[in-house]
PDB file of C-alpha atoms in Angstrom:
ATOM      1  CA  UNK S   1      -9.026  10.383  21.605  1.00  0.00           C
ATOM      2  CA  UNK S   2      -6.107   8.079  22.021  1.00  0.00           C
ATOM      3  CA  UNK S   3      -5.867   6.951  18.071  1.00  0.00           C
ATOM      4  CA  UNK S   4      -5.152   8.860  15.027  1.00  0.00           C
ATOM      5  CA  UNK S   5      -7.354   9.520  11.747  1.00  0.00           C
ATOM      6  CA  UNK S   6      -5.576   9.877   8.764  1.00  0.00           C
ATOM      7  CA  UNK S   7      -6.756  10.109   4.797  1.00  0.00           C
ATOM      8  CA  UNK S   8      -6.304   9.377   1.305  1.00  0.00           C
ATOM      9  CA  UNK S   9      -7.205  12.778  -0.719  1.00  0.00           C
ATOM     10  CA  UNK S  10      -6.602  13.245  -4.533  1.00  0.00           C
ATOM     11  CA  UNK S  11      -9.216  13.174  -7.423  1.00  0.00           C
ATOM     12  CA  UNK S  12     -10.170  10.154  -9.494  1.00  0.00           C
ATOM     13  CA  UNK S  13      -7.068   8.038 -10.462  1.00  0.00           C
ATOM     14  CA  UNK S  14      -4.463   9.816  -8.159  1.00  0.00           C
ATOM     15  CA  UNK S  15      -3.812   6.149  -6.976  1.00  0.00           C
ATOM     16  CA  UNK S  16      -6.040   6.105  -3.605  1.00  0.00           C
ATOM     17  CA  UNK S  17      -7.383   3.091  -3.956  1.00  0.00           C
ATOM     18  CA  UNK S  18      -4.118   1.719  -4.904  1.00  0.00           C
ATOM     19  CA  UNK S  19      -2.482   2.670  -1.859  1.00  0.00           C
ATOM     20  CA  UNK S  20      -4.751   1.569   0.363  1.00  0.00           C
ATOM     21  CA  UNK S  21      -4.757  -1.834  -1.020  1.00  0.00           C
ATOM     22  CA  UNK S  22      -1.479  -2.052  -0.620  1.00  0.00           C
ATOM     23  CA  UNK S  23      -0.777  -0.670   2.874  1.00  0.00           C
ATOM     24  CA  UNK S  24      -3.811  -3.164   3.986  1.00  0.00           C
ATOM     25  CA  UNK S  25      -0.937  -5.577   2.312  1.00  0.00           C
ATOM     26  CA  UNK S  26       2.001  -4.494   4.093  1.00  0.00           C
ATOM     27  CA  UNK S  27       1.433  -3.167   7.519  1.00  0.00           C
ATOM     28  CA  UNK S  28       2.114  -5.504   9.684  1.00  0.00           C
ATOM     29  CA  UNK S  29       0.051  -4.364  12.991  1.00  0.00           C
ATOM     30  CA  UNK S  30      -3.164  -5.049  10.831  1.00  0.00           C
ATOM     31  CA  UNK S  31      -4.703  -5.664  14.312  1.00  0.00           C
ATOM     32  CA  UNK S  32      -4.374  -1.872  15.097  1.00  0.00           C
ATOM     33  CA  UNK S  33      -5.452  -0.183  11.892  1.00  0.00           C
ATOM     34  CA  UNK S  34      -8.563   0.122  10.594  1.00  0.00           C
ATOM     35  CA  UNK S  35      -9.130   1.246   6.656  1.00  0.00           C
ATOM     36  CA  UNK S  36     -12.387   2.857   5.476  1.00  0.00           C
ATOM     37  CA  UNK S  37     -13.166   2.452   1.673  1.00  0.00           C
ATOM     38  CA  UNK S  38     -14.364   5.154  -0.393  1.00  0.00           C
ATOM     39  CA  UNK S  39     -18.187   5.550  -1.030  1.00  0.00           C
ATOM     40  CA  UNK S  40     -17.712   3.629  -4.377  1.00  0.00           C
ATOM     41  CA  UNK S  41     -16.123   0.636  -2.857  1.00  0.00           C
ATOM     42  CA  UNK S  42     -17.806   0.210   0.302  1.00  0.00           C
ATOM     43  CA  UNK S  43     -20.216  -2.217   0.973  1.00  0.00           C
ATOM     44  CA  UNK S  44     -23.972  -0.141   1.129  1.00  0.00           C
ATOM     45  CA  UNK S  45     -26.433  -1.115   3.841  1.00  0.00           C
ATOM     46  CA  UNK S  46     -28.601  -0.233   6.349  1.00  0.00           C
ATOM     47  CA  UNK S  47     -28.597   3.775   6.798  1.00  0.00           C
ATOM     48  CA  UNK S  48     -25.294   4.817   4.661  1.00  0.00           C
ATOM     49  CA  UNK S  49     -27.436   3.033   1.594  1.00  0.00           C
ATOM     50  CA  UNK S  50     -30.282   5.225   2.048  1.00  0.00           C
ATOM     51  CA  UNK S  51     -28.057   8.019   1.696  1.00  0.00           C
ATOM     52  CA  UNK S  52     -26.288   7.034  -1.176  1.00  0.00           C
ATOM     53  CA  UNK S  53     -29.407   6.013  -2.961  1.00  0.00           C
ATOM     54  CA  UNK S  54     -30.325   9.716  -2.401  1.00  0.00           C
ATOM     55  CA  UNK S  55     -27.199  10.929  -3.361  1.00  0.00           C
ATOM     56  CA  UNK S  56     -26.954   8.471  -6.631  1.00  0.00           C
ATOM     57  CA  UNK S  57     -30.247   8.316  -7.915  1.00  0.00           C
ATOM     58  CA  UNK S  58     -28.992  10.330 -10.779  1.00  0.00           C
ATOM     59  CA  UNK S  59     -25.936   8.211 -11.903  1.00  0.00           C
ATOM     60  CA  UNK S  60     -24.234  11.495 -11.393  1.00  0.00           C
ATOM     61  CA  UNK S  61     -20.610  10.288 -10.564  1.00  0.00           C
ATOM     62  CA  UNK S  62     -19.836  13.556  -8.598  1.00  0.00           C
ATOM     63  CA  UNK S  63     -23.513  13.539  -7.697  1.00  0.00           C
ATOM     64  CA  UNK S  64     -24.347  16.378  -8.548  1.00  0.00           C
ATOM     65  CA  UNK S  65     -28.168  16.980  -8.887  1.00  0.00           C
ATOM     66  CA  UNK S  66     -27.836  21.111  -9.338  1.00  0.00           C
ATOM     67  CA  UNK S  67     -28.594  21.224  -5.712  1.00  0.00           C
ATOM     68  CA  UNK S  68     -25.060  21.713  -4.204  1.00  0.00           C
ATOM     69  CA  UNK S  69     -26.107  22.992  -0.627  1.00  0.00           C
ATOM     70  CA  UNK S  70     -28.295  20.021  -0.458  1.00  0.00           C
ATOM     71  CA  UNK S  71     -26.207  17.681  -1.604  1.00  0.00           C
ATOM     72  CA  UNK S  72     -23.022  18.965   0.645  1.00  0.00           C
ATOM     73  CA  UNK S  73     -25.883  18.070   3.292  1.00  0.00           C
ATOM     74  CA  UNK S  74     -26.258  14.825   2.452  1.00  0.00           C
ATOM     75  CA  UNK S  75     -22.419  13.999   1.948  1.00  0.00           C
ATOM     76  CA  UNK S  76     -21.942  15.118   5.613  1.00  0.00           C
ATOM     77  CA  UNK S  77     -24.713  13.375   7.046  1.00  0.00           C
ATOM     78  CA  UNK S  78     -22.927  10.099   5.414  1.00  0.00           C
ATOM     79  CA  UNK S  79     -19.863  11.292   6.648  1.00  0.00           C
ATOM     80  CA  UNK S  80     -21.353  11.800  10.115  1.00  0.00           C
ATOM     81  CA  UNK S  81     -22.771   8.103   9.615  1.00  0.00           C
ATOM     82  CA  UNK S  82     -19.086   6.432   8.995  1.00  0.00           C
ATOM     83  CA  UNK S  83     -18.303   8.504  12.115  1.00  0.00           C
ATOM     84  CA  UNK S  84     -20.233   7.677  14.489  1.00  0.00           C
ATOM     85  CA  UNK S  85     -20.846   3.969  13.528  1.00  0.00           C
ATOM     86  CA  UNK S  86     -17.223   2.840  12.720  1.00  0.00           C
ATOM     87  CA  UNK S  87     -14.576   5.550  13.529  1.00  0.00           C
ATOM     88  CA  UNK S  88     -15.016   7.298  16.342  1.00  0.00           C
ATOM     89  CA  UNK S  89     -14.604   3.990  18.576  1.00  0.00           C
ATOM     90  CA  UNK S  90     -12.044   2.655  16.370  1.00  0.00           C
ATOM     91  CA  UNK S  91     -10.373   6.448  17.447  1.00  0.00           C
ATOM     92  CA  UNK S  92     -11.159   5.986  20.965  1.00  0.00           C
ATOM     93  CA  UNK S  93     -10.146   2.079  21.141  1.00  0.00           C
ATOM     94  CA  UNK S  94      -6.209   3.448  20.106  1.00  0.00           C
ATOM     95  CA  UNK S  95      -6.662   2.694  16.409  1.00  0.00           C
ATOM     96  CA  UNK S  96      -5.121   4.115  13.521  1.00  0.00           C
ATOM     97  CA  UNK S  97      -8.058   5.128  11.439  1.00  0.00           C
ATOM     98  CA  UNK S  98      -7.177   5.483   7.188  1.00  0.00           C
ATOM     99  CA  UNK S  99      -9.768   7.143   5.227  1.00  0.00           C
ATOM    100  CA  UNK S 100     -10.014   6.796   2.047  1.00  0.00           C
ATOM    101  CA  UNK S 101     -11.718  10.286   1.276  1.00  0.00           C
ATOM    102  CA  UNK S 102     -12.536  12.026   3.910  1.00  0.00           C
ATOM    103  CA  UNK S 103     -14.023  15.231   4.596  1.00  0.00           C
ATOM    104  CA  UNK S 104     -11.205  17.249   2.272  1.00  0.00           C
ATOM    105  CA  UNK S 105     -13.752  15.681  -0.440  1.00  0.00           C
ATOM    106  CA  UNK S 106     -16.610  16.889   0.599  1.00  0.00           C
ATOM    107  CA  UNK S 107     -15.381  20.197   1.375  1.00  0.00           C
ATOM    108  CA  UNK S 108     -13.260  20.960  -1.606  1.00  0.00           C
ATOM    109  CA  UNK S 109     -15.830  19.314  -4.280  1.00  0.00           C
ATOM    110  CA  UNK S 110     -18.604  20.874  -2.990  1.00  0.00           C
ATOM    111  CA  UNK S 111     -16.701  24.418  -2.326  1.00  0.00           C
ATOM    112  CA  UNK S 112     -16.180  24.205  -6.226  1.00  0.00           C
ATOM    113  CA  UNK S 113     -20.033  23.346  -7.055  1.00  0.00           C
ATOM    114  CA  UNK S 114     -21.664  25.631  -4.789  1.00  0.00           C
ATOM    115  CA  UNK S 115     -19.487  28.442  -6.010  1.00  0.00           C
ATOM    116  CA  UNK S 116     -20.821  28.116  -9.404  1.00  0.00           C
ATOM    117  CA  UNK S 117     -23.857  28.301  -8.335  1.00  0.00           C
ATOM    118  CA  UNK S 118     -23.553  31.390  -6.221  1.00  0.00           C
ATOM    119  CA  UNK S 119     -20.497  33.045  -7.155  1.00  0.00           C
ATOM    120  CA  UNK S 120     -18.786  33.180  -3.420  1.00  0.00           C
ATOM    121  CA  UNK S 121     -15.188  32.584  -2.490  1.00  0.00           C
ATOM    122  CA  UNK S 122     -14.688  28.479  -2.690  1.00  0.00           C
ATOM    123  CA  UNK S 123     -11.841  28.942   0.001  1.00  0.00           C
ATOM    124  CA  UNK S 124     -14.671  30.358   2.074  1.00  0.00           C
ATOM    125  CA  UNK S 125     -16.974  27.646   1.100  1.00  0.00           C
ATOM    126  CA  UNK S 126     -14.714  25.492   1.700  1.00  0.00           C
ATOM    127  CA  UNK S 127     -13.626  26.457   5.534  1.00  0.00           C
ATOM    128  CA  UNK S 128     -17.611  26.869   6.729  1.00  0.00           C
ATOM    129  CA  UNK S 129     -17.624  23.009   5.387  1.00  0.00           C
ATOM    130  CA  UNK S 130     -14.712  22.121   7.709  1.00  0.00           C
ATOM    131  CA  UNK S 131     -15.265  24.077  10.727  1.00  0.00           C
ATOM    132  CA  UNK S 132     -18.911  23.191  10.480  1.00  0.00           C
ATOM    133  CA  UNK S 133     -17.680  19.292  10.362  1.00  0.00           C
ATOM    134  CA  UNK S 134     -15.132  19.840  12.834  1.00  0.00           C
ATOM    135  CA  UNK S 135     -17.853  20.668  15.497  1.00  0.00           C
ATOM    136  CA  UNK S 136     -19.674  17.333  15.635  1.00  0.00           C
ATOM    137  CA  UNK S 137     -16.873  15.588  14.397  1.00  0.00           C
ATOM    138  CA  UNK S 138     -12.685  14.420  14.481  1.00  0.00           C
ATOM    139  CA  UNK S 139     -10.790  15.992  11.496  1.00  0.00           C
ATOM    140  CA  UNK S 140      -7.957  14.111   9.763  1.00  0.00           C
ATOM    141  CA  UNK S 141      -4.464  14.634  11.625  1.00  0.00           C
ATOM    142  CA  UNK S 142      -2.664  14.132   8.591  1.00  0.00           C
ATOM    143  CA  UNK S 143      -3.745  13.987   5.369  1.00  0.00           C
ATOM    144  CA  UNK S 144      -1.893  12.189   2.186  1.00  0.00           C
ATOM    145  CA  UNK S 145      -2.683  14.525  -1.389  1.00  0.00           C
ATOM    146  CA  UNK S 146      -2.119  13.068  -4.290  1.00  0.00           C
ATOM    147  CA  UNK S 147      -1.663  15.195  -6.761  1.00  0.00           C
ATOM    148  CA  UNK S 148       0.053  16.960  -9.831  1.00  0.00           C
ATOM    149  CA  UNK S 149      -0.914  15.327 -13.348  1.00  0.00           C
ATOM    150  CA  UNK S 150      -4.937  15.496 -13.803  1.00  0.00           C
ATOM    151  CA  UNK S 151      -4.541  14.346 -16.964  1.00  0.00           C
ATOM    152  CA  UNK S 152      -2.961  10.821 -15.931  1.00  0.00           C
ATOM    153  CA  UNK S 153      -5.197  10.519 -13.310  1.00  0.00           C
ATOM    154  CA  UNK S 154      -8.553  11.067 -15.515  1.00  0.00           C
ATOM    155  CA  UNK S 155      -6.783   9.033 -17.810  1.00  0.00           C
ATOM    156  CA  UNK S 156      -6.327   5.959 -15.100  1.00  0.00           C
ATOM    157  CA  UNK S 157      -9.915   6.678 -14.294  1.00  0.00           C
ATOM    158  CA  UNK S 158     -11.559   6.369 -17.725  1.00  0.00           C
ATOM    159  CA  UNK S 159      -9.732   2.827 -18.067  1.00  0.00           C
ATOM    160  CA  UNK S 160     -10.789   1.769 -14.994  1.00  0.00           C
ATOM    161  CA  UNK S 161     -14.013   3.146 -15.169  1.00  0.00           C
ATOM    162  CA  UNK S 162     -14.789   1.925 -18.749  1.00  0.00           C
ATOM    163  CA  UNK S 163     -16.413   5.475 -18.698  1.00  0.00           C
ATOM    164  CA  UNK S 164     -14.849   8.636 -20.438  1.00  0.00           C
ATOM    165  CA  UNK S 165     -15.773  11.762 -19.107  1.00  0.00           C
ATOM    166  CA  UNK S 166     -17.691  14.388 -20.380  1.00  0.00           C
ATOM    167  CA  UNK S 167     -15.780  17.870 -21.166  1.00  0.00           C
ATOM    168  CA  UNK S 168     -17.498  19.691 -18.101  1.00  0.00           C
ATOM    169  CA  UNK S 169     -16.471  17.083 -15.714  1.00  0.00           C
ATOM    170  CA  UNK S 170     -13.346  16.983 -17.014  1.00  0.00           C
ATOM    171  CA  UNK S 171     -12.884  21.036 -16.370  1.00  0.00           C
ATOM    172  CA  UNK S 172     -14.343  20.175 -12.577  1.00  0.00           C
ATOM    173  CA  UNK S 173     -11.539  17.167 -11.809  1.00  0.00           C
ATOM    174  CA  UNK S 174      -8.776  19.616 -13.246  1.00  0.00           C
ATOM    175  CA  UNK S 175     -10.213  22.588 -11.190  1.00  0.00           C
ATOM    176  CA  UNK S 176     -10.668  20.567  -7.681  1.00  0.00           C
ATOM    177  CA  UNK S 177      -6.581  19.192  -8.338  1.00  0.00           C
ATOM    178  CA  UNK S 178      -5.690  22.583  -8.065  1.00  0.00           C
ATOM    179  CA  UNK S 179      -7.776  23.546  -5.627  1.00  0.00           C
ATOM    180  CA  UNK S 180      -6.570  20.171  -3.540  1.00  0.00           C
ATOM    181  CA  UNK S 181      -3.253  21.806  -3.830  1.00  0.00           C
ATOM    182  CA  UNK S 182      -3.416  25.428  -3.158  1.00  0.00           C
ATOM    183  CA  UNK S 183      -5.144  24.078   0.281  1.00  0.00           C
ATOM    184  CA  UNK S 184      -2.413  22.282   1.187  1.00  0.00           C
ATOM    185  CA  UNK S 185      -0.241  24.780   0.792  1.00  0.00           C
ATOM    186  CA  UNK S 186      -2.501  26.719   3.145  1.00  0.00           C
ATOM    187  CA  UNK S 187      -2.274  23.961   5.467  1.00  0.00           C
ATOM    188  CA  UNK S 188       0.663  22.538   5.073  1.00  0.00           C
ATOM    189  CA  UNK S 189       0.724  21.265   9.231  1.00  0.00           C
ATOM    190  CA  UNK S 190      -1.929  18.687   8.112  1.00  0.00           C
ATOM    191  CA  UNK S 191      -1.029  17.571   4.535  1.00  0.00           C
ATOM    192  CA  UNK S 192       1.547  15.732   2.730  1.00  0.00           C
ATOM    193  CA  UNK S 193       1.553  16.569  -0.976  1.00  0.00           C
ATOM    194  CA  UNK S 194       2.669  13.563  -2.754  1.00  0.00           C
ATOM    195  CA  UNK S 195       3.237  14.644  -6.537  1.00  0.00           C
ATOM    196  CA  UNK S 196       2.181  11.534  -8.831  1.00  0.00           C
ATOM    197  CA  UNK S 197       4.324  13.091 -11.749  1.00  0.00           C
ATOM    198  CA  UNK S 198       7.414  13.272  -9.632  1.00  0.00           C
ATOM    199  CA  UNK S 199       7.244  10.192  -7.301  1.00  0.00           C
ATOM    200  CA  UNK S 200       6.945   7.030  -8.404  1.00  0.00           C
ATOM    201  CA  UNK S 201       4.484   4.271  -6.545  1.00  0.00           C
ATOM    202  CA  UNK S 202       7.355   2.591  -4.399  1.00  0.00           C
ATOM    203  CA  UNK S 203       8.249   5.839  -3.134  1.00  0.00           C
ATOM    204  CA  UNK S 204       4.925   7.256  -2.273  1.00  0.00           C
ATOM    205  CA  UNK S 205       4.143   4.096  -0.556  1.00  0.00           C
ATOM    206  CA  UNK S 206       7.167   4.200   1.305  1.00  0.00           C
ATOM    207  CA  UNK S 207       6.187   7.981   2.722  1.00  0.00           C
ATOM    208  CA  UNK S 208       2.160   6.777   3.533  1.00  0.00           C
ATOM    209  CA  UNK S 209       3.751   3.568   5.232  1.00  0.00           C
ATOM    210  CA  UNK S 210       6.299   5.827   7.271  1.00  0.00           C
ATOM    211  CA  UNK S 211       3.754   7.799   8.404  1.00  0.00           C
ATOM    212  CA  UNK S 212       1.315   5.312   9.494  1.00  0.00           C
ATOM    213  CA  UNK S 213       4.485   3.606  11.000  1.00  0.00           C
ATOM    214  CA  UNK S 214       4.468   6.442  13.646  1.00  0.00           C
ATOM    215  CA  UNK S 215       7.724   7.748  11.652  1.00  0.00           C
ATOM    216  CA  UNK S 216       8.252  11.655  11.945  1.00  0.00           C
ATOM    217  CA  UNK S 217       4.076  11.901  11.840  1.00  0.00           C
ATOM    218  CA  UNK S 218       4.855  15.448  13.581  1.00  0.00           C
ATOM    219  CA  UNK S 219       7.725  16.604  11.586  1.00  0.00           C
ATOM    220  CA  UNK S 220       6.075  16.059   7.910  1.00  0.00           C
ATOM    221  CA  UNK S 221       4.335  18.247   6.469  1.00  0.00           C
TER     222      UNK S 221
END
C-alpha cells in the first residue's frame, strides 16, 4: 500500500464532523486526500443502502436491534463495502485516506453491546472485532480520539440532533468514551488522544492538520 488511512474516532458531538469539514477546507493538496463521511452523512446508494436500510429499519440511532452479533455483522460488511469500493484504491493510488469512523466504531460500540448481552470481556470483544477486520482488510495507521467531556459532547449532539437522548443511551455514549480511552492507552502507537475539555478547536485542528501534513506521523502518539 503506498497511501495512508487515517480516522476520526470519538462519540456523538466530540467534533468529528467538525474537523473534517474543516481540514476538507484547509489542506491544500486536496488532490491527494480523500475524506470518507460517516454513515449518517454519506450519500446511501446502491449496496451500502441496502445495508443501512437493514441496519436502520428500527430508527435505532446506535442500531441496535437486541441482536449485537448480527448487527456487528452487518456494520463490517458495510465497512468491507467502503473498502473495497472507495479506499483500498484510493490506498493503493498514494492517497491519504480520512475516515470519519472507522472500524474503532464498530469494534468498541459493539464490544460494549455484545457484552451486555453475554457477559464476556469487551476488551476481548473488542480485539476478535479488529483482528477479524484486519484479515480482509487495512486498519487505520493513526487514529485521532476525541475525547474527555461526554457530557458536552451529548450535549452538542442533542442540539444538533433536535433529539435528546434517552437515559440508557446516555449510560452507553458515557461508557464507550471511556472505553475509547482506556484503548488508546493500550495502543497508544496508533492513537492520538485529543482531550475536547483541554484543547480548544484551533489547537486540535492544528495537531489533525500536522499529522495529515506528513508532520512527525511516526513520532505521535
Amino acid at each position: 500500500m503506498k497511501g495512508k488511512l487515517l480516522s476520526l474516532e470519538g462519540i456523538s458531538g466530540t467534533g468529528k464532523t467538525f474537523y473534517r469539514e474543516q481540514l476538507e477546507k484547509n489542506i491544500s493538496n486536496k488532490e491527494d486526500i480523500v475524506f470518507i463521511k460517516e454513515i449518517f452523512n454519506e450519500v446511501q446508494e446502491g449496496l451500502n443502502k441496502k445495508i443501512f436500510s437493514a441496519l436502520y429499519h428500527t430508527e435505532d440511532r446506535f442500531f441496535n436491534m437486541g441482536v449485537p452479533l448480527t448487527e456487528t455483522m452487518l456494520l463490517l460488511s458495510r465497512s468491507m463495502y467502503k473498502y473495497e469500493s472507495t479506499i483500498r484504491q484510493a490506498i493503493e493510488d498514494g492517497k491519504i485516506v480520512i475516515e470519519d469512523r472507522s472500524i474503532d466504531t464498530i469494534a468498541l460500540y459493539q464490544a460494549i453491546l455484545i457484552a451486555q448481552k453475554n457477559g464476556k470481556n469487551p476488551l476481548e470483544i473488542a480485539e476478535k472485532i479488529y483482528s477479524f477486520a484486519g484479515s480482509f482488510r487495512q486498519l487505520p495507521e493513526k487514529t485521532f480520539l476525541l475525547y474527555g467531556n461526554p457530557d458536552l459532547a451529548i450535549s452538542r449532539a442533542e442540539k444538533r440532533d433536535g433529539i435528546p437522548y434517552k437515559p440508557d443511551e446516555i449510560k452507553l455514549l458515557k461508557a464507550v468514551d471511556k472505553f475509547y480511552s482506556i484503548y488508546a492507552d493500550i495502543h497508544p502507537e496508533r492513537f492520538i488522544k485529543l482531550d475536547i475539555s483541554k484543547e480548544n478547536s484551533k489547537q486540535i485542528l492544528h495537531i489533525i492538520q500536522d499529522v495529515i501534513e506528513g508532520k512527525n506521523l511516526d513520532e505521535r502518539g
